[in-house]
mmCIF file of C-alpha atoms in Angstrom:
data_model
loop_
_atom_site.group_PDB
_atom_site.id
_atom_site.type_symbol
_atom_site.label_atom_id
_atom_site.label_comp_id
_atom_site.label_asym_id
_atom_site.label_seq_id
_atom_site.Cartn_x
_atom_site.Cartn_y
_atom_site.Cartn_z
ATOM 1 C CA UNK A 28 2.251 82.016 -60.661
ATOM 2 C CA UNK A 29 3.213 85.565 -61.456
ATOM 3 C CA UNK A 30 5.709 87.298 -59.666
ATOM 4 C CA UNK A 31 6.145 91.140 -60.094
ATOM 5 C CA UNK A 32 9.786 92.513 -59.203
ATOM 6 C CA UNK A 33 11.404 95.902 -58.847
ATOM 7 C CA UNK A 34 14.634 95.777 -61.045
ATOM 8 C CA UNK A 35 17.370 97.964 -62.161
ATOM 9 C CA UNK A 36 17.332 98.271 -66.009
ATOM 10 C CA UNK A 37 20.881 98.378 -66.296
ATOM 11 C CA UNK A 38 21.517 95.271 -64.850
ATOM 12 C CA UNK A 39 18.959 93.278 -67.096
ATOM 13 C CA UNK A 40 19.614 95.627 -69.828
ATOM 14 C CA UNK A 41 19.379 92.590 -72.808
ATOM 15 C CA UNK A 42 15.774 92.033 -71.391
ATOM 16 C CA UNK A 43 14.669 95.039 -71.108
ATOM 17 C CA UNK A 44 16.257 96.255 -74.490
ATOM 18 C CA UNK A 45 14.536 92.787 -75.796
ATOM 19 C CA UNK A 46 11.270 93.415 -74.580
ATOM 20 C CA UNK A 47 11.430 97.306 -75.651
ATOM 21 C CA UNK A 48 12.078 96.365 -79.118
ATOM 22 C CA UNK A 49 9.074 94.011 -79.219
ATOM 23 C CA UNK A 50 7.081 97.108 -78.068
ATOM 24 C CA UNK A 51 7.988 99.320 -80.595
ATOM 25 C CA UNK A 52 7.278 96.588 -83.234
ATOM 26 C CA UNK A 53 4.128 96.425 -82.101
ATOM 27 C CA UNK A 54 3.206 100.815 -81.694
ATOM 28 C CA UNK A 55 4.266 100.488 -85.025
ATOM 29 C CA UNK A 56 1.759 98.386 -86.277
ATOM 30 C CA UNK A 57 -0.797 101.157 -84.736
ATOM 31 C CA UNK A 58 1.735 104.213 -85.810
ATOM 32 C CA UNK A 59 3.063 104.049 -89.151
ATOM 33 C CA UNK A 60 5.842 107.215 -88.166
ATOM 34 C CA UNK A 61 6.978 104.445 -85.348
ATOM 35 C CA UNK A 62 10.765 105.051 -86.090
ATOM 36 C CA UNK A 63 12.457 101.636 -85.925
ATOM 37 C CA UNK A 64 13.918 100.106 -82.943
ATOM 38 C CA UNK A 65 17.609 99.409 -84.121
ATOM 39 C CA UNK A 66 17.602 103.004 -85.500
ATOM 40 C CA UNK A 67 16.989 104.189 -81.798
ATOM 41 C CA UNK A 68 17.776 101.770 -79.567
ATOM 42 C CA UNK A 69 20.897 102.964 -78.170
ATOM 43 C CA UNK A 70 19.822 106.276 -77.009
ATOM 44 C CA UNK A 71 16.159 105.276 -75.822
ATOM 45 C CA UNK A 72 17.789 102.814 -73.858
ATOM 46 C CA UNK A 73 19.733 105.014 -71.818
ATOM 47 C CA UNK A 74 17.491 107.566 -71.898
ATOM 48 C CA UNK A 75 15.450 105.302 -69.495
ATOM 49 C CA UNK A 76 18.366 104.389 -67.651
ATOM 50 C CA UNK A 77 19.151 108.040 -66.517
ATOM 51 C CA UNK A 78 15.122 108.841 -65.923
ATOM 52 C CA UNK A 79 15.197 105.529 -63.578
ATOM 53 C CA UNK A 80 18.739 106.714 -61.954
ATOM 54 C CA UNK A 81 18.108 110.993 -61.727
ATOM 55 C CA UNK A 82 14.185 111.236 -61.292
ATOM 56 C CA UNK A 83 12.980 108.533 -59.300
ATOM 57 C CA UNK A 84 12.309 105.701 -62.214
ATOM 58 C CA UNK A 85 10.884 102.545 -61.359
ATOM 59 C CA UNK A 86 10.779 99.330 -63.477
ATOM 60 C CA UNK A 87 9.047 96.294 -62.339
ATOM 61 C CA UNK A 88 9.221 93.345 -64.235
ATOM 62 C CA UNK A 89 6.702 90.065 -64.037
ATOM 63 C CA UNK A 90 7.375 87.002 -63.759
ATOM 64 C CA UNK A 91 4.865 83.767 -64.695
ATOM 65 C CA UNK A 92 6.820 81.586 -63.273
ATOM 66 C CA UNK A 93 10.439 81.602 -63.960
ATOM 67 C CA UNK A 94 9.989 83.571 -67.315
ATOM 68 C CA UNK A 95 9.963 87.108 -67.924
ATOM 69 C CA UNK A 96 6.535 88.098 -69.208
ATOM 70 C CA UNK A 97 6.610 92.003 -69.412
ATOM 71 C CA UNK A 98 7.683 95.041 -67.888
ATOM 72 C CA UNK A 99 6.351 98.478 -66.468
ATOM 73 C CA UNK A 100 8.640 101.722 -66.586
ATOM 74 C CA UNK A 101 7.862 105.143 -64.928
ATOM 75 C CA UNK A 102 9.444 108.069 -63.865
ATOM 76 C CA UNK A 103 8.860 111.367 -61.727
ATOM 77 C CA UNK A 104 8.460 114.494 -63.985
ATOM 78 C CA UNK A 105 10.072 117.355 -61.669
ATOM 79 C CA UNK A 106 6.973 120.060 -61.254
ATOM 80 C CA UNK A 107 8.100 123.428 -62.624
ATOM 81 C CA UNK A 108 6.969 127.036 -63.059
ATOM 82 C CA UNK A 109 5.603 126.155 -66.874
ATOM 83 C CA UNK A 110 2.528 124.062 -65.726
ATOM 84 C CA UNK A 111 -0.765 125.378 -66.262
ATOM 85 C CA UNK A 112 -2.237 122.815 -63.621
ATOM 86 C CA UNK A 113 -3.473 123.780 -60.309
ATOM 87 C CA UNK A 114 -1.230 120.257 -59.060
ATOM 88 C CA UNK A 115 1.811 121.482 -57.581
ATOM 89 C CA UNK A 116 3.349 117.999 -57.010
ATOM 90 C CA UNK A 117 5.452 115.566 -58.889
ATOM 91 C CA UNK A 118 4.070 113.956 -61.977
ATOM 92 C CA UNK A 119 4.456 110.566 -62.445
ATOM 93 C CA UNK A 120 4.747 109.241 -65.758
ATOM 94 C CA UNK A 121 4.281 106.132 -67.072
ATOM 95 C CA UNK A 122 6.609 105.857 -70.192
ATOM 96 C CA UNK A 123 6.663 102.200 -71.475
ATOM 97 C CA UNK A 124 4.606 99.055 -70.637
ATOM 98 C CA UNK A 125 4.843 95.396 -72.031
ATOM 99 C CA UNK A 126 3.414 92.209 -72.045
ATOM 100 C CA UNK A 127 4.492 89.271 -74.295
ATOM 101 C CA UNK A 128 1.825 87.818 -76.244
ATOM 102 C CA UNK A 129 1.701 84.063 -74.898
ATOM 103 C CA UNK A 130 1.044 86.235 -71.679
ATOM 104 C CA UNK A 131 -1.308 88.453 -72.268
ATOM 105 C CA UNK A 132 -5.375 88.290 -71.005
ATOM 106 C CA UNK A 133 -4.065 87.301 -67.512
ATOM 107 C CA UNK A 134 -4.243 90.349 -65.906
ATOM 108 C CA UNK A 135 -0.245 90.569 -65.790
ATOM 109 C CA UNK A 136 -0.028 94.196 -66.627
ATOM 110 C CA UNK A 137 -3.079 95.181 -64.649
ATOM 111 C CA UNK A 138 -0.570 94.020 -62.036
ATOM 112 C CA UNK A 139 2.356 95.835 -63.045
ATOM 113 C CA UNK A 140 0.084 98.894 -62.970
ATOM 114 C CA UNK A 141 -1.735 98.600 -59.796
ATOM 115 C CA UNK A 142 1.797 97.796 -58.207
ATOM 116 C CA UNK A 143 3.788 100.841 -59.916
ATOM 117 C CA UNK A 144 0.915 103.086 -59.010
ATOM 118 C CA UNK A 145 1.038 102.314 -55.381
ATOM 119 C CA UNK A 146 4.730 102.917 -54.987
ATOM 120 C CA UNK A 147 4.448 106.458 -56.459
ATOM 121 C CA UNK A 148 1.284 107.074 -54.061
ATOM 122 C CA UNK A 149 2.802 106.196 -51.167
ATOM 123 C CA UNK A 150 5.369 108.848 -51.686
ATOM 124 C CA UNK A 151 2.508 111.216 -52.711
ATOM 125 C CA UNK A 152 2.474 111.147 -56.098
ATOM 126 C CA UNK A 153 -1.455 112.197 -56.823
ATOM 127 C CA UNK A 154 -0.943 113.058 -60.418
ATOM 128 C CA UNK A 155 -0.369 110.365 -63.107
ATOM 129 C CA UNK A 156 0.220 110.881 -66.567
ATOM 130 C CA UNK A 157 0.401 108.621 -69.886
ATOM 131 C CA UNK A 158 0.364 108.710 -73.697
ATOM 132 C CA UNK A 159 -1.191 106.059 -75.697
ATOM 133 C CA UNK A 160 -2.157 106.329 -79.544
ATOM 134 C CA UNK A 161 -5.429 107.395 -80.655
ATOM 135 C CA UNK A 162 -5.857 104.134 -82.451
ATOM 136 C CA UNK A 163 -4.740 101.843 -79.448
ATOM 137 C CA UNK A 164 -8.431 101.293 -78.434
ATOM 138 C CA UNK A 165 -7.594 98.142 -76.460
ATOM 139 C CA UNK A 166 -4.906 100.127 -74.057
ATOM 140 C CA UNK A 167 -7.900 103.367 -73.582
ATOM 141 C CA UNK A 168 -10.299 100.853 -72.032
ATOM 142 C CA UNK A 169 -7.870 99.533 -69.667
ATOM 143 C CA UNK A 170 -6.963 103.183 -68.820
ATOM 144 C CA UNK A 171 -10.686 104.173 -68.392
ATOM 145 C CA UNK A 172 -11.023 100.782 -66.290
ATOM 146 C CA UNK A 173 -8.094 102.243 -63.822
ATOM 147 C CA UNK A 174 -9.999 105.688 -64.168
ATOM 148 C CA UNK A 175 -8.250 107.808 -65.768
ATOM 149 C CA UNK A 176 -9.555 110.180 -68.059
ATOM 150 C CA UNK A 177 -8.838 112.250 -71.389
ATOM 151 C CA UNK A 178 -7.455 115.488 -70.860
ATOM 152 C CA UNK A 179 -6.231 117.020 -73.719
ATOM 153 C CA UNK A 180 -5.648 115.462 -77.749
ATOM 154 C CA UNK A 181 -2.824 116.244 -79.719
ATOM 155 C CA UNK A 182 -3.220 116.869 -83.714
ATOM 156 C CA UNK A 183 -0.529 116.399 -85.744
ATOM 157 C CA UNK A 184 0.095 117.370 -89.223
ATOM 158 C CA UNK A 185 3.606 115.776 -91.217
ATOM 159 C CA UNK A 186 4.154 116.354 -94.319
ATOM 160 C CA UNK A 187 6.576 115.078 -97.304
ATOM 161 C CA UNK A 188 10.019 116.173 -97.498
ATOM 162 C CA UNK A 189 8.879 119.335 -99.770
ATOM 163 C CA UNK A 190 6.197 120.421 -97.317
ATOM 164 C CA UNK A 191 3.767 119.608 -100.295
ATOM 165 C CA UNK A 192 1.281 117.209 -98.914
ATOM 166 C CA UNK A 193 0.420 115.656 -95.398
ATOM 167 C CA UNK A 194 2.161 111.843 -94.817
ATOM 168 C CA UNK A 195 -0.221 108.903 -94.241
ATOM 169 C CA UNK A 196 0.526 108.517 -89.777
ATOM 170 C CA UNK A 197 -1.838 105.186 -89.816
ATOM 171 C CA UNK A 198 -2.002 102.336 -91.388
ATOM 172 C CA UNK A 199 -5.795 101.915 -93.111
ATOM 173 C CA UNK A 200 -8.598 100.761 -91.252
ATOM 174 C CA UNK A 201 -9.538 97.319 -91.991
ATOM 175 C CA UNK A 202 -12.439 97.322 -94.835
ATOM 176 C CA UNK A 203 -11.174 101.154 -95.833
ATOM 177 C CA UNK A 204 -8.610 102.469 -98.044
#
C-alpha cells in the first residue's frame, strides 16, 4: 500500500538528505557537469529548507508500506515585474523528485505529482514549471503524459579552464563515441 504524506524536511532531514543524494547520483549519470553531492550537500539542503519555510514549499513523501520510497519537493516562485509571461500569478516549481529503484514502475511518483499539483491548484496556482535534462527521455514522457509542454531550450556552451575548447556535458550515447 502506498501512502503519500506532507512532511517538513527539517524534521526528516537524514531522509531527505539520503534520498537527495541518490538523486544527484543518478542526474549525474545523464549530466556529466552533475557537481557531486557531498561537495554540495550542505547548502542545497538548506536551500530547500528555506524555499519550503519562506515561499510556500511543499514536500510529500511516499510511503509503500512502512518504507520510504521517494519524495516530491516544490515551491512558489514569487511573480515579479521581470516576467515576460502574460501569467500574473505565482509559479509553482517543482525542484526535486525521487523514487528508489526497488520502487519504481508503480506509479508512486505519478502520485506524488498528481497530489503536489492539486495542493498548489487549490490555492490557484495555474502555472507550473520544471527542468529536466535534455537526455532524461524517460522523465519528458511522463511530463508530456501530465501535459505539459516545451517552452523554451537552453544551450549551453563550457569550456576548459583556458577558454580553449568546449567540455564534454554528456556522457556518450551507447553505440557512439
Amino acid at each position: 500500500m502506498i501512502t503519500i504524506t506532507s512532511i517538513q524536511i527539517r524534521e526528516h532531514y537524514d531522509l531527505i538528505n539520503a534520498m537527495m543524494k541518490q538523486l544527484h547520483l543518478s542526474e549525474k549519470a545523464f549530466f556529466l557537469k552533475t557537481a557531486n553531492w557531498d561537495n554540495i550537500a550542505v547548502d542545497y539542503m538548506q536551500h530547500v529548507m528555506e524555499m519550503q519555510e519562506t515561499c510556500n514549499g511543499t514536500c510529500l513523501l511516499a510511503y509503500a508500506d512502512a518504507t520510504p520510497a521517494g519524495f516530491i519537493f516544490a515551491y512558489l516562485e514569487e511573480a515579479d515585474e521581470s516576467r515576460i509571461e502574460d501569467y500574473t500569478g505565482h509559479t509553482l516549481y517543482v525542484s526535486d523528485g525521487y523514487v528508489a529503484s526497488e520502487f519504481r514502475r508503480q506509479g508512486i511518483y505519478r502520485m506524488m505529482n498528481d497530489k503536489l499539483e492539486r495542493i498548489y491548484v487549490e490555492m490557484g496556482v495555474r502555472r507550473i514549471v520544471r527542468y529536466t535534462l535534455s537526455n532524461n527521455h524517460r522523465m519528458q514522457q511522463f511530463l508530456v503524459s501530465e501535459n505539459y509542454e516545451p517552452v523554451r531550450l537552453v544551450y549551453e556552451k563550457w569550456l576548459t579552464p583556458d577558454g580553449e575548447k568546449p567540455v564534454r556535458l554528456f556522457p556518450p550515447s551507447p553505440g557512439r563515441r
